[in-house]
Short mmCIF file of C-alpha atoms and ligand atoms in Angstrom, two decimals:
data_model
loop_
_atom_site.label_atom_id
_atom_site.label_comp_id
_atom_site.label_asym_id
_atom_site.label_seq_id
_atom_site.Cartn_x
_atom_site.Cartn_y
_atom_site.Cartn_z
CA MET A 1 -0.08 0.15 0.02
CA ARG A 2 1.05 3.36 -0.88
CA LEU A 3 0.10 6.82 1.19
CA ASP A 4 -1.63 7.81 -2.21
CA ASP A 5 -3.92 4.57 -1.79
CA LEU A 6 -4.97 6.38 1.30
CA ILE A 7 -6.30 9.15 0.15
CA TYR A 8 -9.55 7.76 -2.72
CA HIS A 9 -11.28 5.12 0.75
CA THR A 10 -11.60 6.09 4.47
CA GLY A 11 -10.93 4.16 7.21
CA GLU A 12 -13.15 1.41 8.28
CA TRP A 13 -13.70 3.68 11.18
CA LEU A 14 -16.10 6.41 9.21
CA ARG A 15 -18.00 3.62 8.13
CA GLY A 16 -20.88 5.07 10.33
CA THR A 17 -22.83 1.78 11.57
CA GLY A 18 -22.34 0.23 14.64
CA PRO A 19 -24.20 0.62 18.46
CA HIS A 20 -25.33 3.86 18.51
CA SER A 21 -23.61 5.20 15.84
CA ASN A 22 -26.29 7.59 15.62
CA ILE A 23 -24.38 9.72 18.17
CA VAL A 24 -21.12 7.51 18.31
CA MET A 25 -19.28 8.26 15.84
CA SER A 26 -15.68 5.88 16.69
CA SER A 27 -14.44 4.32 19.68
CA ARG A 28 -10.33 3.70 19.72
CA ILE A 29 -8.21 2.37 21.86
CA ARG A 30 -4.52 3.30 22.51
CA LEU A 31 -1.94 1.03 24.10
CA ALA A 32 1.48 2.52 24.56
CA ARG A 33 4.02 -0.41 24.95
CA ASN A 34 7.75 0.26 26.13
CA LEU A 35 10.92 -2.34 25.19
CA ALA A 36 12.63 -2.98 28.49
CA GLN A 37 16.05 -1.68 29.68
CA LYS A 38 16.19 0.22 26.22
CA PRO A 39 16.04 4.24 26.34
CA PHE A 40 12.57 5.70 25.46
CA PRO A 41 12.23 7.52 22.61
CA ASN A 42 12.56 11.06 24.27
CA ARG A 43 16.40 9.45 25.58
CA ALA A 44 17.46 7.52 22.51
CA THR A 45 20.58 8.09 20.48
CA LYS A 46 19.67 7.97 16.61
CA LYS A 47 21.07 4.27 15.91
CA GLY A 48 19.14 3.03 19.57
CA SER A 49 15.97 4.61 17.82
CA ILE A 50 16.72 2.45 14.44
CA SER A 51 17.04 0.04 15.97
CA ILE A 52 14.08 -0.17 17.99
CA LEU A 53 12.39 0.56 14.63
CA GLU A 54 13.81 -2.47 13.02
CA THR A 55 13.50 -4.79 15.92
CA VAL A 56 9.50 -3.86 16.20
CA GLU A 57 9.09 -3.84 12.43
CA GLU A 58 10.29 -8.00 12.48
CA ALA A 59 7.98 -8.40 15.17
CA VAL A 60 5.08 -7.23 13.73
CA SER A 61 5.71 -8.85 10.27
CA GLY A 62 5.26 -12.30 12.12
CA ILE A 63 1.86 -11.72 13.19
CA ASP A 64 -1.68 -12.24 11.23
CA TYR A 65 -3.04 -8.41 12.30
CA PHE A 66 -0.27 -7.08 10.14
CA LYS A 67 -0.07 -8.73 7.21
CA LYS A 68 -1.50 -6.21 5.03
CA SER A 69 -0.21 -3.91 6.59
CA THR A 70 2.42 -0.94 5.90
CA THR A 71 5.08 0.69 7.22
CA PHE A 72 5.39 4.49 7.19
CA LYS A 73 8.52 6.11 7.89
CA ILE A 74 8.12 9.78 8.71
CA HIS A 75 11.22 11.16 7.98
CA GLU A 76 10.85 10.09 4.09
CA MET A 77 7.69 12.09 4.24
CA ASP A 78 6.72 15.81 3.19
CA ASN A 79 4.40 17.93 4.89
CA ILE A 80 1.62 17.50 3.64
CA ASP A 81 1.92 14.03 4.06
CA LYS A 82 2.62 14.04 7.36
CA GLN A 83 -0.59 16.53 8.37
CA PHE A 84 -2.29 13.83 6.29
CA LEU A 85 -1.80 10.72 8.23
CA ILE A 86 -2.75 12.93 11.35
CA GLU A 87 -6.07 14.53 9.94
CA ARG A 88 -6.77 11.18 9.45
CA HIS A 89 -6.43 10.19 12.96
CA LEU A 90 -3.34 7.91 12.09
CA MET A 91 -0.70 9.94 13.94
CA SER A 92 -0.31 12.64 16.74
CA HIS A 93 1.10 15.53 15.78
CA GLU A 94 4.11 14.94 17.99
CA HIS A 95 4.99 12.30 15.81
CA SER A 96 5.01 14.46 13.01
CA MET A 97 8.07 16.02 14.48
CA ASN A 98 11.91 14.92 15.42
CA THR A 99 11.28 12.97 13.03
CA GLU A 100 14.36 10.64 13.22
CA GLY A 101 13.82 6.80 13.21
CA LYS A 102 9.99 7.36 13.42
CA ALA A 103 7.47 5.48 12.19
CA LEU A 104 3.66 4.28 11.01
CA ILE A 105 2.80 1.18 10.79
CA VAL A 106 -1.31 0.63 9.30
CA SER A 107 -2.91 -2.33 8.59
CA ASP A 108 -5.29 -2.72 5.36
CA GLU A 109 -8.55 -0.51 6.34
CA GLU A 110 -7.01 1.35 8.82
CA ILE A 111 -8.25 -0.52 12.00
CA LEU A 112 -5.05 -1.23 13.49
CA SER A 113 -2.25 1.54 13.48
CA VAL A 114 0.91 1.64 15.11
CA MET A 115 2.90 5.13 15.60
CA VAL A 116 6.83 3.96 16.32
CA ASN A 117 8.93 5.76 18.93
CA GLU A 118 6.37 8.74 19.47
CA GLU A 119 6.40 9.15 22.80
CA ASP A 120 6.55 5.52 23.83
CA HIS A 121 8.38 2.60 21.80
CA MET A 122 5.28 1.96 20.26
CA ARG A 123 1.70 3.21 20.73
CA ILE A 124 -1.19 0.68 19.18
CA GLN A 125 -3.87 2.08 17.53
CA VAL A 126 -7.48 0.24 17.18
CA MET A 127 -10.26 1.79 16.09
CA GLN A 128 -14.03 0.74 15.25
CA SER A 129 -17.30 2.86 14.42
CA GLY A 130 -20.16 3.16 16.88
CA LEU A 131 -19.31 2.32 20.20
CA ASN A 132 -17.87 -0.75 20.24
CA LEU A 133 -14.76 -0.45 22.98
CA ASN A 134 -15.80 -4.38 24.04
CA GLU A 135 -15.16 -5.57 20.95
CA THR A 136 -11.66 -3.24 20.16
CA TRP A 137 -10.64 -3.99 22.97
CA LYS A 138 -10.49 -7.52 22.54
CA ILE A 139 -8.84 -7.23 19.17
CA ILE A 140 -6.00 -4.69 20.64
CA ASN A 141 -5.41 -7.04 23.70
CA SER A 142 -4.68 -9.79 21.10
CA ILE A 143 -2.69 -7.87 18.90
CA ASP A 144 -1.07 -6.87 22.53
CA ASP A 145 -0.86 -10.73 23.16
CA ALA A 146 1.15 -11.61 19.61
CA LEU A 147 3.43 -8.90 20.43
CA SER A 148 4.11 -9.99 24.07
CA LYS A 149 5.55 -13.67 23.13
CA ARG A 150 7.63 -11.52 20.63
CA LEU A 151 9.04 -8.64 22.52
CA ASP A 152 9.95 -8.27 26.03
CA PHE A 153 8.05 -5.20 27.25
CA ALA A 154 8.77 -2.76 30.10
CA TYR A 155 6.72 -3.56 33.05
CA SER A 156 6.87 -4.28 36.99
CA PRO A 157 3.95 -6.09 38.60
CA ARG A 158 3.44 -3.53 40.80
CA TRP A 159 2.73 -0.07 38.46
CA GLY A 160 2.53 -2.58 35.39
CA TYR A 161 3.43 -1.09 31.53
CA LEU A 162 6.16 1.53 32.37
CA THR A 163 5.68 4.13 29.96
CA ALA A 164 7.87 7.32 29.41
CA CYS A 165 5.00 9.86 31.11
CA PRO A 166 4.01 8.79 34.70
CA THR A 167 0.46 10.14 34.15
CA ASN A 168 0.14 6.87 31.27
CA THR A 169 1.69 4.03 33.56
CA GLY A 170 -0.43 0.95 34.95
CA THR A 171 -2.72 -0.30 31.74
CA ALA A 172 -0.82 2.45 29.71
CA MET A 173 -4.74 2.02 28.05
CA ARG A 174 -5.98 5.46 26.60
CA GLY A 175 -9.92 4.55 26.02
CA SER A 176 -12.06 7.03 23.48
CA VAL A 177 -15.18 7.68 22.14
CA MET A 178 -16.14 9.99 19.65
CA LEU A 179 -19.28 11.91 20.64
CA HIS A 180 -21.71 14.23 18.44
CA LEU A 181 -24.24 16.15 20.55
CA PRO A 182 -25.46 18.92 18.86
CA ALA A 183 -28.89 18.68 20.56
CA LEU A 184 -27.02 19.51 24.13
CA VAL A 185 -24.85 21.99 22.33
CA MET A 186 -28.37 23.97 20.54
CA THR A 187 -30.54 23.17 23.79
CA LYS A 188 -27.30 24.53 25.69
CA GLN A 189 -26.59 22.01 28.25
CA ILE A 190 -23.50 20.89 26.79
CA ASN A 191 -21.50 22.76 29.87
CA LYS A 192 -23.32 20.85 32.59
CA VAL A 193 -22.21 17.71 30.89
CA LEU A 194 -18.71 18.62 29.93
CA SER A 195 -17.86 19.75 33.65
CA ALA A 196 -19.84 16.44 34.91
CA ILE A 197 -17.34 14.30 32.90
CA ALA A 198 -14.63 16.37 33.93
CA LYS A 199 -15.15 15.82 37.74
CA LEU A 200 -15.31 11.84 37.25
CA SER A 201 -11.75 12.32 35.72
CA PHE A 202 -12.81 12.04 32.19
CA ALA A 203 -10.84 14.05 29.42
CA SER A 204 -13.28 15.59 26.94
CA ARG A 205 -11.97 17.48 23.96
CA GLY A 206 -12.44 18.23 20.05
CA PHE A 207 -12.68 16.16 16.90
CA TYR A 208 -9.45 17.97 15.01
CA GLY A 209 -7.46 17.03 17.55
CA GLU A 210 -5.14 19.01 20.83
CA GLY A 211 -6.19 22.74 21.42
CA THR A 212 -8.59 22.97 18.95
CA GLN A 213 -12.00 24.21 20.52
CA ALA A 214 -14.96 21.76 20.24
CA GLN A 215 -15.95 21.92 16.34
CA GLY A 216 -18.82 20.19 14.68
CA ASN A 217 -20.50 19.29 17.44
CA PHE A 218 -17.84 16.57 18.33
CA TYR A 219 -16.08 16.21 21.73
CA GLN A 220 -14.01 12.75 22.60
CA ILE A 221 -13.79 11.48 25.79
CA SER A 222 -11.25 9.03 27.54
CA ASN A 223 -10.00 8.35 30.68
CA GLN A 224 -7.68 9.85 32.36
CA VAL A 225 -6.61 7.54 34.75
CA SER A 226 -4.51 3.86 33.76
CA LEU A 227 -3.27 2.77 37.29
CA GLY A 228 -5.60 1.14 40.03
CA HIS A 229 -8.09 -0.29 37.95
CA SER A 230 -7.95 -3.50 35.31
CA GLU A 231 -8.44 -2.33 31.14
CA GLU A 232 -12.42 -4.25 31.31
CA GLU A 233 -12.83 -2.54 34.57
CA ILE A 234 -11.75 1.16 32.64
CA LEU A 235 -13.36 0.20 29.74
CA GLN A 236 -16.79 -0.26 31.70
CA ASN A 237 -16.76 2.70 33.26
CA ILE A 238 -16.17 4.94 30.48
CA ASN A 239 -19.27 2.73 29.12
CA GLY A 240 -21.29 3.82 31.59
CA LEU A 241 -20.72 7.47 31.25
CA LEU A 242 -21.00 7.06 27.99
CA LYS A 243 -24.49 4.88 28.60
CA GLN A 244 -25.95 8.46 29.97
CA VAL A 245 -24.27 11.17 28.09
CA ILE A 246 -26.21 9.15 25.43
CA GLU A 247 -29.04 9.19 26.84
CA GLN A 248 -29.13 12.48 27.76
CA GLU A 249 -28.66 13.64 23.97
CA ILE A 250 -31.28 11.73 22.50
CA GLN A 251 -34.11 13.72 25.22
CA ALA A 252 -32.46 16.81 24.14
CA ARG A 253 -32.96 15.57 20.05
CA GLN A 254 -36.38 14.64 21.03
CA ALA A 255 -37.10 17.74 22.72
CA LEU A 256 -36.42 19.88 20.65
CA MET A 257 -37.66 18.12 18.00
CA VAL A 258 -41.41 18.04 19.78
CA GLN A 259 -41.05 21.58 20.37
CA ASN A 260 -39.70 22.83 16.99
CA LYS A 261 -39.41 20.70 14.67
CA PRO A 262 -39.91 23.52 12.55
CA MET A 263 -36.75 25.50 13.19
CA LEU A 264 -35.10 22.24 13.63
CA GLU A 265 -36.16 21.13 10.30
CA ASP A 266 -35.11 24.75 8.71
CA LYS A 267 -31.64 24.57 10.05
CA ILE A 268 -31.10 21.08 8.93
CA PHE A 269 -32.52 21.91 5.33
CA ARG A 270 -30.73 25.03 5.06
CA SER A 271 -27.17 23.42 5.79
CA LEU A 272 -27.87 20.56 3.29
CA GLY A 273 -28.83 23.42 0.84
CA VAL A 274 -25.60 25.68 1.45
CA LEU A 275 -23.57 22.74 1.81
CA LYS A 276 -24.93 21.43 -1.77
CA SER A 277 -24.65 24.73 -4.04
CA ALA A 278 -21.69 26.54 -1.95
CA TYR A 279 -19.01 27.29 -4.31
CA ILE A 280 -16.73 28.55 -1.72
CA ILE A 281 -16.46 27.70 2.39
CA SER A 282 -14.53 27.71 4.91
CA SER A 283 -13.82 24.26 6.79
CA GLN A 284 -15.05 26.26 10.07
CA GLU A 285 -18.85 26.78 8.61
CA THR A 286 -18.45 23.51 6.84
CA VAL A 287 -18.29 21.08 9.96
CA GLU A 288 -20.72 23.35 11.66
CA LEU A 289 -23.40 22.70 8.66
CA LEU A 290 -21.69 19.52 8.07
CA SER A 291 -23.23 18.56 11.79
CA MET A 292 -26.59 19.77 11.40
CA VAL A 293 -26.32 17.44 8.43
CA ARG A 294 -25.07 14.15 10.10
CA MET A 295 -28.13 15.31 12.57
CA GLY A 296 -31.20 15.35 9.92
CA ILE A 297 -29.91 12.19 8.67
CA ASP A 298 -30.27 10.50 12.75
CA LEU A 299 -33.63 11.48 13.11
CA ASP A 300 -34.55 10.35 9.60
CA VAL A 301 -35.49 14.13 8.17
CA LEU A 302 -33.43 14.12 5.43
CA LYS A 303 -33.72 10.11 4.04
CA ASP A 304 -31.70 9.93 1.17
CA LEU A 305 -28.35 10.33 2.70
CA ASP A 306 -25.52 8.04 3.34
CA ARG A 307 -24.28 8.71 7.31
CA ARG A 308 -20.77 7.50 5.86
CA VAL A 309 -20.93 10.28 3.26
CA VAL A 310 -21.37 12.78 5.93
CA ASN A 311 -19.04 11.08 8.54
CA GLU A 312 -16.33 10.82 5.33
CA LEU A 313 -16.31 14.75 4.63
CA PHE A 314 -15.58 15.66 7.68
CA ILE A 315 -11.98 14.15 7.56
CA THR A 316 -11.54 15.11 4.04
CA ILE A 317 -12.83 18.60 3.73
CA GLN A 318 -9.32 18.98 5.78
CA PRO A 319 -7.04 20.93 4.38
CA ALA A 320 -4.13 17.89 3.47
CA HIS A 321 -6.36 15.72 1.93
CA LEU A 322 -7.93 18.63 -0.37
CA GLN A 323 -4.52 18.69 -1.57
CA LYS A 324 -3.50 15.50 -2.04
CA ILE A 325 -6.90 14.70 -3.79
CA GLU A 326 -5.86 18.01 -5.92
CA GLY A 327 -2.34 16.65 -6.37
CA LYS A 328 -0.29 20.29 -5.23
CA LYS A 329 -0.41 22.55 -3.07
CA LEU A 330 -3.27 24.89 -2.69
CA SER A 331 -3.58 28.50 -1.38
CA ALA A 332 -5.81 28.96 1.83
CA SER A 333 -8.32 30.26 -1.14
CA ALA A 334 -7.84 28.27 -3.70
CA ARG A 335 -8.66 25.48 -0.87
CA ASP A 336 -11.84 26.64 -0.31
CA THR A 337 -12.65 26.69 -3.57
CA LYS A 338 -11.85 22.86 -4.33
CA ARG A 339 -13.71 22.63 -0.15
CA ALA A 340 -16.98 23.47 -2.21
CA SER A 341 -16.44 21.37 -5.11
CA LEU A 342 -15.73 18.06 -3.06
CA ILE A 343 -18.93 18.49 -1.00
CA ARG A 344 -21.26 19.27 -4.29
CA GLU A 345 -19.73 15.99 -5.85
CA LYS A 346 -19.46 14.13 -3.18
CA LEU A 347 -23.64 15.28 -2.00
CA GLY A 348 -25.16 15.76 -5.24
CA GLY A 349 -25.08 19.69 -5.50
CA VAL A 350 -25.70 21.89 -7.64
CA MET B 1 11.32 35.72 32.73
CA GLN B 2 8.66 36.91 31.11
CA CYS B 3 5.00 35.32 30.86
CA ASP B 4 4.64 33.01 28.15
CA ILE B 5 0.94 34.01 27.23
CA CYS B 6 1.07 37.87 27.33
CA GLY B 7 4.91 38.28 26.92
CA LYS B 8 4.65 41.31 29.10
CA LYS B 9 4.62 41.24 32.10
CA LYS B 10 7.38 39.06 34.72
CA ALA B 11 5.94 35.33 34.74
CA THR B 12 5.70 34.43 38.67
CA VAL B 13 3.71 31.47 38.06
CA HIS B 14 5.24 28.07 37.21
CA LEU B 15 2.90 24.96 35.81
CA THR B 16 2.98 21.72 34.68
CA GLU B 17 0.22 21.78 31.90
CA ILE B 18 -1.14 18.60 30.52
CA VAL B 19 -3.13 18.54 27.47
CA ASP B 20 -3.89 15.30 25.24
CA GLU B 21 -1.22 13.41 26.73
CA GLN B 22 1.24 15.84 26.95
CA MET B 23 2.78 17.30 29.77
CA SER B 24 4.57 20.88 29.34
CA GLU B 25 6.10 23.60 31.59
CA MET B 26 4.48 26.95 31.78
CA HIS B 27 5.95 30.19 32.45
CA LEU B 28 3.28 32.74 33.72
CA CYS B 29 2.21 36.54 34.80
CA GLU B 30 -0.02 35.97 37.91
CA GLU B 31 -3.31 37.71 35.55
CA CYS B 32 -2.76 35.24 32.83
CA ALA B 33 -2.31 32.04 35.74
CA ARG B 34 -5.34 32.53 36.77
CA THR B 35 -7.80 32.90 33.71
CA LYS B 36 -5.87 29.82 32.65
CA SER B 37 -6.49 28.08 35.63
CA VAL B 38 -10.20 29.14 35.04
CA GLN B 39 -10.11 27.62 31.31
CA MET B 40 -8.44 24.65 32.57
CA GLU B 41 -10.91 23.56 35.41
CA GLN B 42 -13.24 24.42 32.77
CA GLN B 43 -11.98 21.93 29.89
CA PHE B 44 -10.26 19.26 31.76
CA GLY B 45 -11.01 19.35 35.36
CA LEU B 46 -7.49 18.69 35.64
CA SER B 47 -7.07 21.62 38.25
CA ASP B 48 -6.37 19.24 41.22
CA LEU B 49 -3.70 16.93 39.54
CA LEU B 50 -1.42 19.80 38.50
CA ALA B 51 -1.83 21.01 42.43
CA GLY B 52 -0.82 17.69 43.06
CA LEU B 53 1.97 17.58 40.99
CA ALA B 54 3.36 20.94 42.23
CA ASP B 55 3.41 20.10 45.98
CA PHE B 56 4.95 16.91 44.36
CA GLY B 57 7.84 19.31 42.88
CA LYS B 58 8.04 20.80 46.48
CA GLN B 59 8.16 18.15 48.57
CA VAL B 60 11.28 16.91 46.76
CA LYS B 61 12.76 19.52 46.84
CA ASP B 62 12.80 19.86 50.27
CA LYS B 63 13.41 16.40 51.14
CA GLU B 64 16.20 15.96 49.20
CA GLN B 65 19.16 17.52 46.96
CA THR B 66 21.45 14.37 46.34
CA THR B 67 21.12 13.88 43.03
CA LEU B 68 19.73 10.89 42.39
CA ALA B 69 20.35 9.27 38.10
CA CYS B 70 19.21 5.95 36.61
CA ALA B 71 22.33 3.79 36.39
CA ASN B 72 20.46 2.64 33.16
CA CYS B 73 20.10 5.61 31.31
CA LYS B 74 21.67 8.45 32.97
CA LEU B 75 18.97 10.43 33.70
CA ASP B 76 18.87 12.23 36.69
CA TYR B 77 15.39 12.94 38.86
CA GLU B 78 16.08 16.84 38.41
CA GLU B 79 15.68 16.61 34.81
CA PHE B 80 12.95 14.19 35.16
CA LYS B 81 10.78 17.15 37.04
CA LYS B 82 11.70 19.38 34.20
CA MET B 83 10.36 17.21 31.65
CA GLY B 84 8.43 15.09 33.21
CA ARG B 85 9.18 12.44 30.95
CA LEU B 86 11.60 9.45 32.47
CA GLY B 87 14.00 7.73 30.43
CA CYS B 88 13.34 4.12 30.37
CA SER B 89 12.38 0.99 32.76
CA GLU B 90 14.83 1.39 35.21
CA CYS B 91 14.13 4.69 36.09
CA TYR B 92 10.80 3.49 37.50
CA THR B 93 13.12 1.38 40.13
CA GLU B 94 15.72 4.17 40.60
CA PHE B 95 13.34 6.69 41.28
CA GLU B 96 10.31 4.40 43.31
CA SER B 97 10.04 6.25 46.10
CA HIS B 98 9.22 9.03 44.64
CA LEU B 99 7.16 7.67 41.77
CA ALA B 100 5.02 5.97 44.25
CA ASN B 101 3.89 9.04 45.46
CA LEU B 102 3.85 11.24 42.28
CA LEU B 103 1.60 8.16 40.80
CA LYS B 104 -0.97 8.42 43.24
CA LYS B 105 -1.15 11.58 43.01
CA ILE B 106 -1.96 11.37 39.01
CA HIS B 107 -3.99 7.99 39.40
CA GLY B 108 -5.33 8.15 42.65
CA SER B 109 -3.76 4.22 43.46
CA ASN B 110 -0.24 2.81 42.78
CA ARG B 111 -1.37 -0.77 42.22
CA HIS B 112 -1.74 -2.21 39.26
CA LEU B 113 -4.59 -3.85 38.36
CA GLY B 114 -4.47 -4.98 34.60
CA LYS B 115 -3.46 -7.25 32.43
CA ALA B 116 0.44 -8.28 32.63
CA PRO B 117 2.63 -9.60 29.36
CA GLY B 118 2.45 -13.23 28.25
CA SER B 119 0.37 -15.61 29.85
CA ILE B 120 0.11 -15.33 33.46
CA PRO B 121 -3.50 -16.55 34.46
CA VAL B 122 -5.19 -13.70 36.33
CA ALA B 123 -5.20 -15.98 39.83
CA HIS B 124 -1.79 -16.69 40.38
CA LYS B 125 -0.71 -12.55 38.85
CA LYS B 126 -3.16 -11.11 42.35
CA GLU B 127 -0.80 -13.91 44.06
CA ILE B 128 2.27 -12.47 43.12
CA GLU B 129 0.78 -9.00 43.64
CA THR B 130 0.46 -9.59 46.51
CA ILE B 131 3.45 -10.97 47.15
CA ASN B 132 5.46 -7.98 46.15
CA ASP B 133 3.29 -5.63 47.91
CA ILE B 134 4.22 -7.61 51.37
CA LYS B 135 8.09 -7.31 50.07
CA HIS B 136 7.68 -3.94 49.42
CA GLU B 137 6.40 -3.16 53.06
CA MET B 138 9.09 -5.18 54.29
CA GLN B 139 11.82 -2.69 52.15
CA GLU B 140 10.16 -0.16 53.86
CA SER B 141 10.04 -1.50 57.13
CA ILE B 142 14.36 -2.25 57.10
CA ALA B 143 14.26 1.58 55.77
CA ARG B 144 12.56 2.77 59.22
CA GLU B 145 14.73 -0.23 60.69
CA ASP B 146 11.53 -2.01 61.89
CA PHE B 147 13.42 -5.10 61.75
CA GLU B 148 11.22 -7.07 64.23
CA LYS B 149 8.12 -5.82 61.84
CA ALA B 150 10.67 -6.96 58.82
CA ALA B 151 10.88 -10.29 59.94
CA GLU B 152 8.02 -10.85 60.81
CA LEU B 153 6.80 -9.97 56.95
CA ARG B 154 9.65 -12.12 55.72
CA ASP B 155 8.25 -14.93 57.35
CA LYS B 156 4.72 -14.06 55.44
CA ILE B 157 5.99 -14.45 51.39
CA ARG B 158 8.14 -17.95 52.77
CA GLY B 159 4.91 -19.35 53.81
CA MET B 160 3.19 -17.79 50.67
CA GLU B 161 5.77 -19.22 48.51
CA GLN B 162 6.64 -22.25 49.66
CA GLU B 163 2.80 -23.07 49.17
CA ASP B 164 2.70 -21.78 46.21
CA LYS B 165 4.94 -24.74 45.00
CA SER B 166 3.25 -26.94 46.99
ZN1 LIG C 1 0.69 37.03 31.31
ZN1 LIG C 2 16.51 5.27 32.95
#
């Protein structure tokens, strides 16, 4: 697989099906793993990092899950390609900097990816569509088991998996779920919900990564604590919390439908109308309108649209994606034009 | 040093911020620090954790001035405090007593209850953990020069290990 092969199809996790997929975009679990005694990436020499990468590559080559995977060496990539992988949620922004010895291993359908030599030697990630943490855990757990037969992981019985940052020590697991909560935002209940989440020591942040305001009404919720509970327990806690958030979003949507159906329908159809007819559009405006359209599909107000098409647009309207599709560097204003034409094409506009 | 946010006033507040699993240092003036902490509280509810980390920094400084360093990767403890990153798996052994406090502050616990590499059955794993706990308690007793307690714990461990073999 070449990087350019990714342009024309998006990850399996965007397919828009699975439990609660009207509200939950995707479930993701990340495990951090290090090799015993080898310096962590922040203290490794260039030679050391390269040797870690070789060890990891050899270990994964014998494992079924990695059969159809590709390794991308980050230092060989240009900025647009790196940004492209970040936009697909396959790697972090940090992984695109100080790239010597860093690599990204990506499986066929982008279900599985491994950042090698990011903050830890390995950051293994599995993503699934909908609320599917249990299934996601099953997959990543067996991948981890297979890897642990081939690699000597840094582990202590007392503290579990040892990571570069003590905030990850223990299970070294981060489970996160991407939620679409437009009705809680529209009914101004979102801050109440987010502060309840924070009190329970879960983190929430936006769809487009660190530091961004939640855009398109997407919120990613993940566990903060990684030590003192088993993996299953942590995931159960996230599930329990999510069920409540989902329930609140459902209620808010129903309330909007009952109390102010014409307003809601107007908003949804106008959003679709603008997306279908705009010739210049910013990414900010796009995600706001797409969010309304997505809710329109969920509420059966829009009947002929596929959720997957809308999900994919959230990814493909980003700068690096537009430039990869166009096959060349585009200025900000050229991107706004390209974005509008891509959206019209996908939504069947004028 | 000037404030990282406004760049104008003198930085008097130094804090460690954790965003998307990244820990970073910030140097702020009092006014920006106040705004920042309100923001963070709303967004992440991390203020307790941050207070814990700052506190941990102070505590260590008072107690210990000698440099403690990892024999394997040469990271010294002062540097860890600055960067918030450990250097290798052996750092966890070298800095054990400090990390026990820090981990407890971050996670509310410092006992791993999750999976282990390979295929150690869970029941057996729990037992190993218990033994390790007692071993650790024994070492602490020795450090306190409470040899009576240490001997008692040693016998307990022997008993458990024997039981394990039979
Ligand atoms: Zn300032
Ligand atoms: Zn070390």
